[in-house]
PDB file of C-alpha atoms and ligand atoms in Angstrom:
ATOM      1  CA  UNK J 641      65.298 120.309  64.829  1.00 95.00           C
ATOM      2  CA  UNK J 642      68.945 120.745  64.466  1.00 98.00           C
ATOM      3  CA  UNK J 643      71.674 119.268  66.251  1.00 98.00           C
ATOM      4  CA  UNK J 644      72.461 122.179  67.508  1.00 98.00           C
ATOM      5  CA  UNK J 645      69.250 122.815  69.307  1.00 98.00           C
ATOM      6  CA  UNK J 646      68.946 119.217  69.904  1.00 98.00           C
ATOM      7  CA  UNK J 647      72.090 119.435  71.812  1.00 98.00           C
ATOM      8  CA  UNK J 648      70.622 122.335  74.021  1.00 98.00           C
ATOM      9  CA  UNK J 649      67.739 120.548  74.926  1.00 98.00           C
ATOM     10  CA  UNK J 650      69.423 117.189  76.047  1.00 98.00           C
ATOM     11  CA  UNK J 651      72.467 119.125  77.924  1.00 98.00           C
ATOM     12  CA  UNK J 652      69.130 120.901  80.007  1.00 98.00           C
ATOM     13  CA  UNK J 653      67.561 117.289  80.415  1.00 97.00           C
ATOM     14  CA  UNK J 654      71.161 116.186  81.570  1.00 98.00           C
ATOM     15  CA  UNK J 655      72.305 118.624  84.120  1.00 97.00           C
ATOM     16  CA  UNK J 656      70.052 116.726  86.672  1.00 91.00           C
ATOM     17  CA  UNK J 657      72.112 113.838  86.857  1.00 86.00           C
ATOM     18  CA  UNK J 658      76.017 115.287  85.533  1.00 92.00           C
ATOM     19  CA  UNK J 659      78.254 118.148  86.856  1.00 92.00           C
ATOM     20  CA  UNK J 660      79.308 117.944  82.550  1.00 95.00           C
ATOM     21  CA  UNK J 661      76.342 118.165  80.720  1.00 97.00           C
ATOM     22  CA  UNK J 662      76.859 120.012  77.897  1.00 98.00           C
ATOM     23  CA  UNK J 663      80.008 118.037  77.098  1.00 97.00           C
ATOM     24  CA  UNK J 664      78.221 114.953  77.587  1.00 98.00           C
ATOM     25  CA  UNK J 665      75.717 115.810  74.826  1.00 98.00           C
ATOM     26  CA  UNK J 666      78.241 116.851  72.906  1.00 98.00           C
ATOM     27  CA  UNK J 667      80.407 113.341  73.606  1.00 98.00           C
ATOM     28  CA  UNK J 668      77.337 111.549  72.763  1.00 98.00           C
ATOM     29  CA  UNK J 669      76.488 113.639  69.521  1.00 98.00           C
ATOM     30  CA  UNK J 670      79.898 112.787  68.199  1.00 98.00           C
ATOM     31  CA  UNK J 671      79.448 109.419  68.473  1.00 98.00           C
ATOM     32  CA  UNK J 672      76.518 108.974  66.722  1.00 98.00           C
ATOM     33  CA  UNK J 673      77.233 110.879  63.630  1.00 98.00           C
ATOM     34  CA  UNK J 674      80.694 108.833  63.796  1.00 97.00           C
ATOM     35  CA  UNK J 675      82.854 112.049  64.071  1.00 97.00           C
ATOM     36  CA  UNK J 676      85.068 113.751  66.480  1.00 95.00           C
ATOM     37  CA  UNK J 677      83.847 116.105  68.776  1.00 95.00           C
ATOM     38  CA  UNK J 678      85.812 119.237  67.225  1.00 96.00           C
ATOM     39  CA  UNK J 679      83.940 118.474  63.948  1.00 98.00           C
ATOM     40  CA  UNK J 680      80.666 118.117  65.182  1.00 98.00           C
ATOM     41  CA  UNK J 681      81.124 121.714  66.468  1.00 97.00           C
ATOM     42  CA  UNK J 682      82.549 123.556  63.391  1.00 97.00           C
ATOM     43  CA  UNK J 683      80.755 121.314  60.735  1.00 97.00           C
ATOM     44  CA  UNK J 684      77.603 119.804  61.412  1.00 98.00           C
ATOM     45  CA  UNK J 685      75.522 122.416  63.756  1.00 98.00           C
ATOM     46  CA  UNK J 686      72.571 123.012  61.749  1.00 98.00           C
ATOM     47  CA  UNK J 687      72.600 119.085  60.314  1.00 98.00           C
ATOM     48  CA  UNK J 688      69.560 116.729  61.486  1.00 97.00           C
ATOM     49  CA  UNK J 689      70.394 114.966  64.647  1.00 98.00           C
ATOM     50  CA  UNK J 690      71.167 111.474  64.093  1.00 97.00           C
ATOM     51  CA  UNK J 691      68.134 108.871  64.975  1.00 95.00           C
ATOM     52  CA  UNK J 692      70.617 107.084  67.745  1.00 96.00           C
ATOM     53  CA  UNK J 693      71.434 110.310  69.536  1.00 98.00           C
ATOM     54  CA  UNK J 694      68.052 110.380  71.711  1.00 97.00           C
ATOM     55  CA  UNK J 695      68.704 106.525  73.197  1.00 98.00           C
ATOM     56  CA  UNK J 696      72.588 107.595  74.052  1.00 98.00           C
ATOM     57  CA  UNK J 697      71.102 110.646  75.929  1.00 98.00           C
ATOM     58  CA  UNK J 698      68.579 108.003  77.733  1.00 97.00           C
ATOM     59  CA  UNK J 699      71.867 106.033  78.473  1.00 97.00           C
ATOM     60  CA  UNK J 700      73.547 108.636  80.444  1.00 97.00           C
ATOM     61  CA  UNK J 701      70.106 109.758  81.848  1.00 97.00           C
ATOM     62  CA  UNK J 702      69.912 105.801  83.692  1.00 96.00           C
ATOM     63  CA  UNK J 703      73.776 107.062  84.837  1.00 96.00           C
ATOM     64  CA  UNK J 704      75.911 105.439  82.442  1.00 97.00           C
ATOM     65  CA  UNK J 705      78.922 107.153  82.067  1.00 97.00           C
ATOM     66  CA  UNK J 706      79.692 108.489  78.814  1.00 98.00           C
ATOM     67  CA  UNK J 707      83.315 106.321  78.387  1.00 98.00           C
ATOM     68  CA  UNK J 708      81.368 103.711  78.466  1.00 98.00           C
ATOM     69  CA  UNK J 709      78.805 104.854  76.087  1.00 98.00           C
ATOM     70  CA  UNK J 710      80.964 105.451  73.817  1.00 98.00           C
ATOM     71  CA  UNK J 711      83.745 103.065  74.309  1.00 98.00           C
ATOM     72  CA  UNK J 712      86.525 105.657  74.932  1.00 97.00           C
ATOM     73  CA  UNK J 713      88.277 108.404  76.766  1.00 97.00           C
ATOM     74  CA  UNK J 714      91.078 110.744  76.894  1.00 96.00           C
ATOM     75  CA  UNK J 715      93.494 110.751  79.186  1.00 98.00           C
ATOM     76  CA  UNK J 716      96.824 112.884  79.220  1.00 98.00           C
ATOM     77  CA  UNK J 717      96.572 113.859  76.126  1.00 98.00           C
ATOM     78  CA  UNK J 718      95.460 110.214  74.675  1.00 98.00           C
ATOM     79  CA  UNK J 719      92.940 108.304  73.819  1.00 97.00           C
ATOM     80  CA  UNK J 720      91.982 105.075  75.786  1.00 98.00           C
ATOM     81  CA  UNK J 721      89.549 102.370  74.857  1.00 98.00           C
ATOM     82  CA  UNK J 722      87.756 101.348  78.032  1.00 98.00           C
ATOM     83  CA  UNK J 723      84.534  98.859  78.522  1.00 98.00           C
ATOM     84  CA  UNK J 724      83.049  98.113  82.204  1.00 98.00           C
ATOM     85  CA  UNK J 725      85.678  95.757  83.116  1.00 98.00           C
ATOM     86  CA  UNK J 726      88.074  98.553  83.416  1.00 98.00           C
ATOM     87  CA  UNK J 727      88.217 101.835  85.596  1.00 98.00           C
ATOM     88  CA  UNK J 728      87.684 104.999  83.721  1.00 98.00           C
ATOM     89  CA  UNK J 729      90.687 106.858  83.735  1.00 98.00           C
ATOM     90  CA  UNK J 730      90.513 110.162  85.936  1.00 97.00           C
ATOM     91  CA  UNK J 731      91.982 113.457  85.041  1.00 96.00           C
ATOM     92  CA  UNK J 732      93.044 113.197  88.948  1.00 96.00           C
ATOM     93  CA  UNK J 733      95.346 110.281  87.999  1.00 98.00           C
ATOM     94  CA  UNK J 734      97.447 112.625  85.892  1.00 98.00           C
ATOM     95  CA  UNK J 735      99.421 113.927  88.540  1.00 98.00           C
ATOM     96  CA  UNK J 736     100.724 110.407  88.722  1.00 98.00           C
ATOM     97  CA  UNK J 737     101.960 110.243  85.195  1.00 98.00           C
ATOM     98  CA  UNK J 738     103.834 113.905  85.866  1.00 98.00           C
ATOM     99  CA  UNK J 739     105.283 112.380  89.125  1.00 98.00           C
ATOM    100  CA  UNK J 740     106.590 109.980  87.347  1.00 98.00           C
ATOM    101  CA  UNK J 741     108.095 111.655  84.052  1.00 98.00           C
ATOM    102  CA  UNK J 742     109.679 114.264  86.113  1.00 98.00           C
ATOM    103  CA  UNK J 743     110.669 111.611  88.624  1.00 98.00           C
ATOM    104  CA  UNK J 744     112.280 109.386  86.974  1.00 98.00           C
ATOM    105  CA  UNK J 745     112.957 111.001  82.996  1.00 98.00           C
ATOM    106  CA  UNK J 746     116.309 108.335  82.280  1.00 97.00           C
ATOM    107  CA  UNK J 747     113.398 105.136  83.856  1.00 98.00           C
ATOM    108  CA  UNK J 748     114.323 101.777  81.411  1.00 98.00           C
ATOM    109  CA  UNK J 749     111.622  99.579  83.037  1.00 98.00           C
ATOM    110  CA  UNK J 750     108.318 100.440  84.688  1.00 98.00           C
ATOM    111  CA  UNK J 751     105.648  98.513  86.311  1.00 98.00           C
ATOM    112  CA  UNK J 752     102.216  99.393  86.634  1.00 98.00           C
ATOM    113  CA  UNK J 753     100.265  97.389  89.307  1.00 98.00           C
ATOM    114  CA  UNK J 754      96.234  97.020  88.597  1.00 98.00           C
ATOM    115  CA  UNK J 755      96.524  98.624  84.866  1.00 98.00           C
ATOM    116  CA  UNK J 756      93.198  98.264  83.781  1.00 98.00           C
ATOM    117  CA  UNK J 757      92.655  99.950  80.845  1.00 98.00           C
ATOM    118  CA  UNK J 758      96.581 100.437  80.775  1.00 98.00           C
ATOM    119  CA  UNK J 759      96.106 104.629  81.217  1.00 98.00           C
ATOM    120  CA  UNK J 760      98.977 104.903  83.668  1.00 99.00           C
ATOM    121  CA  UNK J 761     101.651 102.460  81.565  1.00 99.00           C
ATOM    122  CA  UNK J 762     100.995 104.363  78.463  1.00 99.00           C
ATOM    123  CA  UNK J 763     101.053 107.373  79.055  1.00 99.00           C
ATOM    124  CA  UNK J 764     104.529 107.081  81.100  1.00 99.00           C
ATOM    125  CA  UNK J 765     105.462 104.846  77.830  1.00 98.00           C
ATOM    126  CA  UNK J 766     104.199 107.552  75.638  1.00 98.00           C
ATOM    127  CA  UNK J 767     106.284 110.406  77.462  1.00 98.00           C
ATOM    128  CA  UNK J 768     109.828 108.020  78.166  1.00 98.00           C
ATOM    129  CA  UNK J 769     110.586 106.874  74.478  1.00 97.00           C
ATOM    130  CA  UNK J 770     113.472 104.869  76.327  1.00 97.00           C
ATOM    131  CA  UNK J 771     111.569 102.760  78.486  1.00 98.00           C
ATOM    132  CA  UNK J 772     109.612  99.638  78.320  1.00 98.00           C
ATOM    133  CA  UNK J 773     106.742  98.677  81.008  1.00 98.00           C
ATOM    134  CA  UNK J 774     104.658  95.750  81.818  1.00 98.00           C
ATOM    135  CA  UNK J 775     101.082  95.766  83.441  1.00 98.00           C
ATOM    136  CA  UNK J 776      99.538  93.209  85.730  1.00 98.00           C
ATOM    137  CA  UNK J 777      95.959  92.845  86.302  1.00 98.00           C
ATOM    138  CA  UNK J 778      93.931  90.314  87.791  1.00 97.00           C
ATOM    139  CA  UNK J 779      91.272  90.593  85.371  1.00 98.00           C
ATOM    140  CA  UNK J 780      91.619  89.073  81.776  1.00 98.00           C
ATOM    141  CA  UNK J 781      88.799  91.690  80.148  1.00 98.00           C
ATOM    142  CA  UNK J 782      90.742  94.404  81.545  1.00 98.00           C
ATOM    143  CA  UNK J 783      94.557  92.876  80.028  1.00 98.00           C
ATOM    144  CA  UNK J 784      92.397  92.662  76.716  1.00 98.00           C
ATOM    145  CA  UNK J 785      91.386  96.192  76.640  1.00 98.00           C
ATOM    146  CA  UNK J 786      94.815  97.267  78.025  1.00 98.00           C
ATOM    147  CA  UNK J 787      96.756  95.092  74.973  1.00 98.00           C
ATOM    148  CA  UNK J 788      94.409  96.805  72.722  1.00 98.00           C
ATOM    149  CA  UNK J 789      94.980 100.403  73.971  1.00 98.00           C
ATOM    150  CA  UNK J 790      98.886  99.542  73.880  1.00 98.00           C
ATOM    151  CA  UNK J 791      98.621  98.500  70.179  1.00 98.00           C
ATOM    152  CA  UNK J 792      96.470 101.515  69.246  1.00 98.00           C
ATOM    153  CA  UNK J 793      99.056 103.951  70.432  1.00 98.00           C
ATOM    154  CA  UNK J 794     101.929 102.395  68.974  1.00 98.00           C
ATOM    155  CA  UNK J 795     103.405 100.968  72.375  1.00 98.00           C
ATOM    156  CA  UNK J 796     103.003  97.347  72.243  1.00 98.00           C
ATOM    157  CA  UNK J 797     106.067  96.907  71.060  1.00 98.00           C
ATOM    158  CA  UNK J 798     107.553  98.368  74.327  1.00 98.00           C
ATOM    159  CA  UNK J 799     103.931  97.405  76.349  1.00 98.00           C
ATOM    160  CA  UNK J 800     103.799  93.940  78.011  1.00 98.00           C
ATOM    161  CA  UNK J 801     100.757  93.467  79.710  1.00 98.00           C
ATOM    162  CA  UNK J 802     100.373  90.405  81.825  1.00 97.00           C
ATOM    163  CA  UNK J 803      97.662  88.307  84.418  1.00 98.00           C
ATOM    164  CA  UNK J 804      99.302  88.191  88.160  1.00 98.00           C
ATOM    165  CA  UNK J 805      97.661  89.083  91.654  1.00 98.00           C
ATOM    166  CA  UNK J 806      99.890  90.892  93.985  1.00 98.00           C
ATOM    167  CA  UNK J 807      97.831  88.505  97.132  1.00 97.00           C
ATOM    168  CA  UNK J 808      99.161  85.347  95.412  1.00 97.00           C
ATOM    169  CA  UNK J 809     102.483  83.458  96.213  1.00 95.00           C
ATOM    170  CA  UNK J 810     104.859  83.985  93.652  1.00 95.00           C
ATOM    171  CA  UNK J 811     102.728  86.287  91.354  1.00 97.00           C
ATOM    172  CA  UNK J 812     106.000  88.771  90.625  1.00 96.00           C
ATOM    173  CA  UNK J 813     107.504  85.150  89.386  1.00 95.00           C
ATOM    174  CA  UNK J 814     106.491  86.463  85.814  1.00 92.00           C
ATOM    175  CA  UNK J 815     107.846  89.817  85.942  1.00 96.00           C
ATOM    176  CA  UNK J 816     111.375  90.902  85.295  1.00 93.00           C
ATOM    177  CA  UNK J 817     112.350  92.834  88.143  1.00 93.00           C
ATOM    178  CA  UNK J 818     113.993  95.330  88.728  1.00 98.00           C
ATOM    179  CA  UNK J 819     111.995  97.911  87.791  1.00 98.00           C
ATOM    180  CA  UNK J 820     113.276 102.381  88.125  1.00 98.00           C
ATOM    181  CA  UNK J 821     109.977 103.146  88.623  1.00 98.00           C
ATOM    182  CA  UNK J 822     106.650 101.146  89.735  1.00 98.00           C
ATOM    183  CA  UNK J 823     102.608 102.965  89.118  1.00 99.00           C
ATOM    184  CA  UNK J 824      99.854 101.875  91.008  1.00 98.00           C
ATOM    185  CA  UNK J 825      96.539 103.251  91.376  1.00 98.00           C
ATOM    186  CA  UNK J 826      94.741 100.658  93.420  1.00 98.00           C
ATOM    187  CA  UNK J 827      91.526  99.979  94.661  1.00 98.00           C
ATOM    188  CA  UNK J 828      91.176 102.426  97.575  1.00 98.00           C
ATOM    189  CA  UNK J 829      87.753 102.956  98.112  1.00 98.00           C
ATOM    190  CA  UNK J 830      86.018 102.106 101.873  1.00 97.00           C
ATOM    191  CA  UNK J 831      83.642  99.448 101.372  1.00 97.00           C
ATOM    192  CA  UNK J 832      81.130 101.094 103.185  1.00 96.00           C
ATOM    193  CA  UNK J 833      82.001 104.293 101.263  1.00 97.00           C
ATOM    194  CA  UNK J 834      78.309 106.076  99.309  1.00 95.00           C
ATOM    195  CA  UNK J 835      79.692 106.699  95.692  1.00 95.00           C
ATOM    196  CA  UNK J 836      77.842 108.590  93.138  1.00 94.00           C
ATOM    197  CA  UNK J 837      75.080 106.105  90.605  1.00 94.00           C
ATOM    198  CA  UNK J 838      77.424 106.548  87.644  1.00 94.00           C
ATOM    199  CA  UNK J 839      80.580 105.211  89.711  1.00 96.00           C
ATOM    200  CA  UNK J 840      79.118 102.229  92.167  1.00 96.00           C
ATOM    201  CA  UNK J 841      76.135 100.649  89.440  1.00 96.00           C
ATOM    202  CA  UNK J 842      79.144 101.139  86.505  1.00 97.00           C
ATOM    203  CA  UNK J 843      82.243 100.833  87.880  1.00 98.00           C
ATOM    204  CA  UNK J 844      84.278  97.192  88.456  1.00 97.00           C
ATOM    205  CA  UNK J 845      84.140  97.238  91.747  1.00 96.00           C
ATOM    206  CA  UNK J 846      86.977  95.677  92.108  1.00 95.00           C
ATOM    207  CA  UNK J 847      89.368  98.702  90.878  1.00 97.00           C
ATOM    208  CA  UNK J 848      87.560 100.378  93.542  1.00 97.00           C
ATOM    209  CA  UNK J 849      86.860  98.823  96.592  1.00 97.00           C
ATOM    210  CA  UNK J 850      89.627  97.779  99.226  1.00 98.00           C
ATOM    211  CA  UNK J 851      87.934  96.982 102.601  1.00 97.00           C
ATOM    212  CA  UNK J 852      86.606  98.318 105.739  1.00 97.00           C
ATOM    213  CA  UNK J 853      89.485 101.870 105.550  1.00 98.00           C
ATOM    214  CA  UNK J 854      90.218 100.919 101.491  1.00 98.00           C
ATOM    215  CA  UNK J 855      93.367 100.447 103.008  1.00 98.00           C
ATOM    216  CA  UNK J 856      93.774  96.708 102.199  1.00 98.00           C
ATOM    217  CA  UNK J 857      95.501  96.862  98.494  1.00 98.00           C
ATOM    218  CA  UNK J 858      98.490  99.235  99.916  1.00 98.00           C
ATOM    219  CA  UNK J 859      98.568  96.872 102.890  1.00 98.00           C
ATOM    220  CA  UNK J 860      98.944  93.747 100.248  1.00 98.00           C
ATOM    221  CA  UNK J 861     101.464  96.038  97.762  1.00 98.00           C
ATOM    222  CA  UNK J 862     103.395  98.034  99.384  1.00 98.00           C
ATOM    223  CA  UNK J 863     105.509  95.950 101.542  1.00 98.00           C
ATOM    224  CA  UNK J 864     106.701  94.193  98.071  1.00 98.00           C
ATOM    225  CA  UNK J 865     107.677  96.887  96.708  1.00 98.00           C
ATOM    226  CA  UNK J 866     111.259  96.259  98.151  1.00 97.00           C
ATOM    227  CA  UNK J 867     111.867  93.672  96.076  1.00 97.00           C
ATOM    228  CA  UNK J 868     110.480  94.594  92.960  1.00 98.00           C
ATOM    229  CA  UNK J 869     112.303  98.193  92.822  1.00 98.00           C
ATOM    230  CA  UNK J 870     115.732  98.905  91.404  1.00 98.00           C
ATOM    231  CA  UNK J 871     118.183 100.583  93.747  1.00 96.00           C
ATOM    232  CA  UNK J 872     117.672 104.447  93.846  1.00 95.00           C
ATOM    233  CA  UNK J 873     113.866 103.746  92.199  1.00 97.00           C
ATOM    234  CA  UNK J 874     110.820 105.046  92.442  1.00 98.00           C
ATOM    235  CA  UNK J 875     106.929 103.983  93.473  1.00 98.00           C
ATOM    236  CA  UNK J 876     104.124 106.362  92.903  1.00 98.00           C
ATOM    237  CA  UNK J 877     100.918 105.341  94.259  1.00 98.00           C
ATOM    238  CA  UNK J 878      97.623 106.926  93.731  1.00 98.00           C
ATOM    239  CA  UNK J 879      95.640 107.329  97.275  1.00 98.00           C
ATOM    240  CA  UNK J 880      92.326 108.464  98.176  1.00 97.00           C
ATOM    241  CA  UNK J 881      92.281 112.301  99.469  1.00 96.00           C
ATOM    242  CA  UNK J 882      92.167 111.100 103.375  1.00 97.00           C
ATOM    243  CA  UNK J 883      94.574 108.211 103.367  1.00 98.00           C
ATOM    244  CA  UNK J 884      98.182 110.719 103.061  1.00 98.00           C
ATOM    245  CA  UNK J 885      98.779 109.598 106.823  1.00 98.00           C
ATOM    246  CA  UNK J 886      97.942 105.893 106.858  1.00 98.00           C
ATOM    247  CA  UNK J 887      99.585 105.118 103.553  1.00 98.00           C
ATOM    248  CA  UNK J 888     102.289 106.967 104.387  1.00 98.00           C
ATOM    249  CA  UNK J 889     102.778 104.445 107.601  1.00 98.00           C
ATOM    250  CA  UNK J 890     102.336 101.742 105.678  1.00 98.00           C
ATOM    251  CA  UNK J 891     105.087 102.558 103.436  1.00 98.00           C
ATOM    252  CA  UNK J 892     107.244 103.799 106.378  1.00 98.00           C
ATOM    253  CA  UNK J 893     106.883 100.446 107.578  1.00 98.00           C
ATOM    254  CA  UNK J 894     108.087  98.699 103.997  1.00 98.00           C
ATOM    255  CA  UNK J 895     111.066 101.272 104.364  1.00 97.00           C
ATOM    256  CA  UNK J 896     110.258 103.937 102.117  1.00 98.00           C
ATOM    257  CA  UNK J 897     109.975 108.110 102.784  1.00 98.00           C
ATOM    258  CA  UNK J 898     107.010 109.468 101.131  1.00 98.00           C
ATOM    259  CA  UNK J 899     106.502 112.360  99.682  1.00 98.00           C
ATOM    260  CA  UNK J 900     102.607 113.884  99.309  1.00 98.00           C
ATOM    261  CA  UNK J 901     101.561 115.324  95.936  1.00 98.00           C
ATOM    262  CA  UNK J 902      98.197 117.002  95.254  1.00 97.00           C
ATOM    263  CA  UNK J 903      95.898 116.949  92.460  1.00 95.00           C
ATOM    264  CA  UNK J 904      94.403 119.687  90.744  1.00 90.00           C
ATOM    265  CA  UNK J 905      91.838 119.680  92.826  1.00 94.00           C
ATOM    266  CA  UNK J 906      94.785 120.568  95.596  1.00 96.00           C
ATOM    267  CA  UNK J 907      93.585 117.092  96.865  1.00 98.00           C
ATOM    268  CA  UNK J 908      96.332 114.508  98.266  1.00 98.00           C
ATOM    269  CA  UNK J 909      96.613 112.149  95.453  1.00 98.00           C
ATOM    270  CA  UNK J 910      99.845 110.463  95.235  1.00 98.00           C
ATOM    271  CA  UNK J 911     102.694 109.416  97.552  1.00 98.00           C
ATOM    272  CA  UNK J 912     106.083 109.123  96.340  1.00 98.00           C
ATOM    273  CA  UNK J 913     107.857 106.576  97.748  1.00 98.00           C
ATOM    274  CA  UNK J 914     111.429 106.420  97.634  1.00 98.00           C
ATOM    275  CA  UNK J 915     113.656 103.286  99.265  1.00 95.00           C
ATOM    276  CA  UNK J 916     115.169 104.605 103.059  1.00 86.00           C
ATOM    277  CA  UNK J 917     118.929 104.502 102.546  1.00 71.00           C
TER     278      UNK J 917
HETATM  279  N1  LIG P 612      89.131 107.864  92.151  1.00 77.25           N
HETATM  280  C1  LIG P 612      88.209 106.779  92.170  1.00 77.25           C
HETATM  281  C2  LIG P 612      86.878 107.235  92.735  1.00 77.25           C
HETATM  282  O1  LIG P 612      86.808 107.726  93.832  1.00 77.25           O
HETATM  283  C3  LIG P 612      88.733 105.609  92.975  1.00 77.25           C
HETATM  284  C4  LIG P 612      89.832 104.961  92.268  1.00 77.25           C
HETATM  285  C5  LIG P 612      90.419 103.832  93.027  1.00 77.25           C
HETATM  286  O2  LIG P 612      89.858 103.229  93.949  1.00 77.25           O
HETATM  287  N2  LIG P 612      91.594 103.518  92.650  1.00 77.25           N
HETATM  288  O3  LIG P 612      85.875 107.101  92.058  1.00 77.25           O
END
């Protein structure tokens, strides 16, 4: 058997259970010979698959998504460490970071609300040489991956990533506000909401779930904004693809105009929100 018919056969056995099959194998197959995926396919084809490669293909088989099979992903161009305890970073998030960059190109200070693995931070970071961020999460696993991923890129110098809960008194105490331009993809998922294996037996359900509408984290947030945004700055929030109306309310109430940007999907996926003058 070679790896590359190995890889055929375990991309057929995976198409049951993920829209990305072949890529998955191929993800997987990487990681157990210990290479990257672009060397896998131009050098090692017609090597022996590795011994470990069937039990990672059993893995994602039970539903385990591959990021967390193989401790990483890419997203916007670079790549994040992520473990359970943080969100996998979407390619629908992306439209954030653009927002953002284009938004706000001369931004000095940014704050990213629920960072997790630290995706949106860093890649604004990455893109704005002449800003510095900090991200606040209420979970101490996810600060420790998103520390890490700041460090591996080259951004902790410019990265501050810190533990505060936007439902506690005095949690922006910490953080030195003003900030041009706040992130936030929060939880925004309806409790009640049926998600896919991979996401709800995976996921922290905490990144994703935000009560009865998901509507609870941008009902916490949003109206402290205000006071953590610099005159003339901006907030991008990520939203699910039904919630362009109610978030927008919520943030008309706070004081803010939104403005709706899509995904690539052509989903809504972020609201703009810029301070009522
Ligand atoms: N996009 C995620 C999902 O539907 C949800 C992310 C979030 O709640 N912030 O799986």
């Amino acid at each position: 058997m070679t790896i590359a018919q190995a890889l055929r056969e375990s991309a057929a056995a995976l198409a049951a259970s993920s829209d990305t099959a072949r890529l998955d194998a191929e993800l997987l197959m990487a990681h157990a010979l210990g290479v990257s995926r672009s060397d896998l396919l131009l050098r090692h084809m017609d090597d022996e698959p590795p011994p470990g490669f069937t039990g990672l293909v059993e893995r994602r088989l039970a539903h385990e998504p591959v990021a967390y099979i193989i401790g990483h992903r890419e997203f916007f161009g670079l790549d994040f460490r992520v473990s359970p305890s943080v969100l996998i970073p979407r390619p629908d998030s992306e439209v954030l970071v653009e927002a953002a960059i284009a938004g706000r190109p001369d931004a000095r200070a940014v704050l990213d609300c629920g960072t997790g693995s630290g995706a949106l931070l860093l890649a604004v970071l990455a893109n704005l040489p002449g800003a510095s961020g900090t991200g606040i999460d209420n979970s101490a696993a996810a600060l420790e991956i998103a520390r890490a991923n700041a460090s591996a890129l080259g951004l902790g110098g410019r990265a501050r990533m810190i533990r505060a809960d936007w439902n506690e008194p005095g949690w922006t105490d910490s953080l030195a506000a003003p900030f041009d331009l706040i992130l936030a993809n929060p939880p925004y998922v309806e409790t009640s909401a049926e998600l896919s294996a991979s996401v709800s037996e995976y996921e922290p359900s905490t990144a994703l779930f935000a009560g009865r509408e998901g509507l609870d984290a941008y009902r916490a947030l949003v109206p402290q904004l205000p006071g953590l945004l610099a005159s003339g700055g901006l907030a991008l929030v990520e939203i699910g693809m039904h919630q362009a109306d109610a978030v927008s309310g919520i943030a008309s109430d706070a004081g803010f105009t939104a403005k709706l940007r899509r995904d690539l999907g052509d989903r809504a996926r972020v609201l703009e929100l810029t301070q009522m003058q």
